[in-house]
XYZ file of C-alpha atoms in Angstrom:
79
model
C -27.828 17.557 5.594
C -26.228 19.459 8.561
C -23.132 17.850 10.372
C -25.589 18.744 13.326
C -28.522 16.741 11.788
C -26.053 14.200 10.596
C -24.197 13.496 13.538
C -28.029 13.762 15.974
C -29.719 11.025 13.588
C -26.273 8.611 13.719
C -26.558 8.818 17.408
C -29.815 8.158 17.829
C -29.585 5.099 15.243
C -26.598 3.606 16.786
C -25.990 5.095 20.379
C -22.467 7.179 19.294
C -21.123 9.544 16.901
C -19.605 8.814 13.571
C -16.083 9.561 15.415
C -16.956 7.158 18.125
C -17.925 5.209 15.330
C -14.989 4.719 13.630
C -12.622 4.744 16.516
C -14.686 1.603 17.903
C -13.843 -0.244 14.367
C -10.667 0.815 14.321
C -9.754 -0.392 17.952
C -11.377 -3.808 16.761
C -9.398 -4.180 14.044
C -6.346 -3.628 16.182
C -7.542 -6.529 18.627
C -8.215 -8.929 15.190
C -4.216 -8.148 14.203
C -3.199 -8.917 17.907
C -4.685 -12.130 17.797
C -3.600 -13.497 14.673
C -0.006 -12.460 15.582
C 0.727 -9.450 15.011
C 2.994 -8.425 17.365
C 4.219 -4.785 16.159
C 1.939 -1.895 17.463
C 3.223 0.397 15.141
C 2.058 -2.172 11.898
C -1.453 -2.321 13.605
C -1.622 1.666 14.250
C -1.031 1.750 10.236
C -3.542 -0.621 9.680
C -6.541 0.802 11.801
C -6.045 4.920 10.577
C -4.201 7.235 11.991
C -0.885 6.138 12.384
C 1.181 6.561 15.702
C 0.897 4.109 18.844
C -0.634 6.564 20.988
C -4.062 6.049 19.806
C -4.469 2.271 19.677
C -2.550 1.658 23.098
C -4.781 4.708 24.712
C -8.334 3.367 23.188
C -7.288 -0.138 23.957
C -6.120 0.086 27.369
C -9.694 1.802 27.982
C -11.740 -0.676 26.085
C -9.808 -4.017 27.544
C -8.229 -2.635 30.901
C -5.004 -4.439 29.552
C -1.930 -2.977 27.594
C -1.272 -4.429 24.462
C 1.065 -6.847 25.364
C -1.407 -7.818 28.046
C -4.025 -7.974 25.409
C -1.558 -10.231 23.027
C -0.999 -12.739 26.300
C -4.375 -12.846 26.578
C -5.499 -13.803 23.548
C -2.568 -16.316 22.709
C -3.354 -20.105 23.138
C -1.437 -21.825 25.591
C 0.414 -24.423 23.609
């Protein structure tokens, strides 16, 4: 199969590309880390592929509308 074909049938199966994809699963795997305490971005950025902070903080801050910290605050019970 053709990337073309490939990448045309995973978009019409589940609305995005295979890069879209995996950038969605990787961005909720940061939020899971964030909200069971994680609180370094650079041990989530590991965790979730490519490694430097630009990525997660980028793709989260457009997914959320809230920096990381923001997201951590957030998602923190109140105690």
């Amino acid at each position: 199969m053709s990337p073309v074909t490939l990448h045309g049938r995973f978009r019409a199966r589940l609305g995005t590309t295979p890069r879209g994809r995996l950038t969605e699963r990787r961005i909720t795997l940061a939020c899971r880390m964030m909200e069971h305490g994680e609180e370094r971005l650079d041990v989530v950025a590991r965790a979730g592929g490519p490694g430097t902070t630009t990525n997660p903080r980028t793709r989260l801050r457009r997914r959320t509308g809230l920096t990381p910290g923001g997201y951590r605050r957030r998602s923190t019970p109140t105690r």
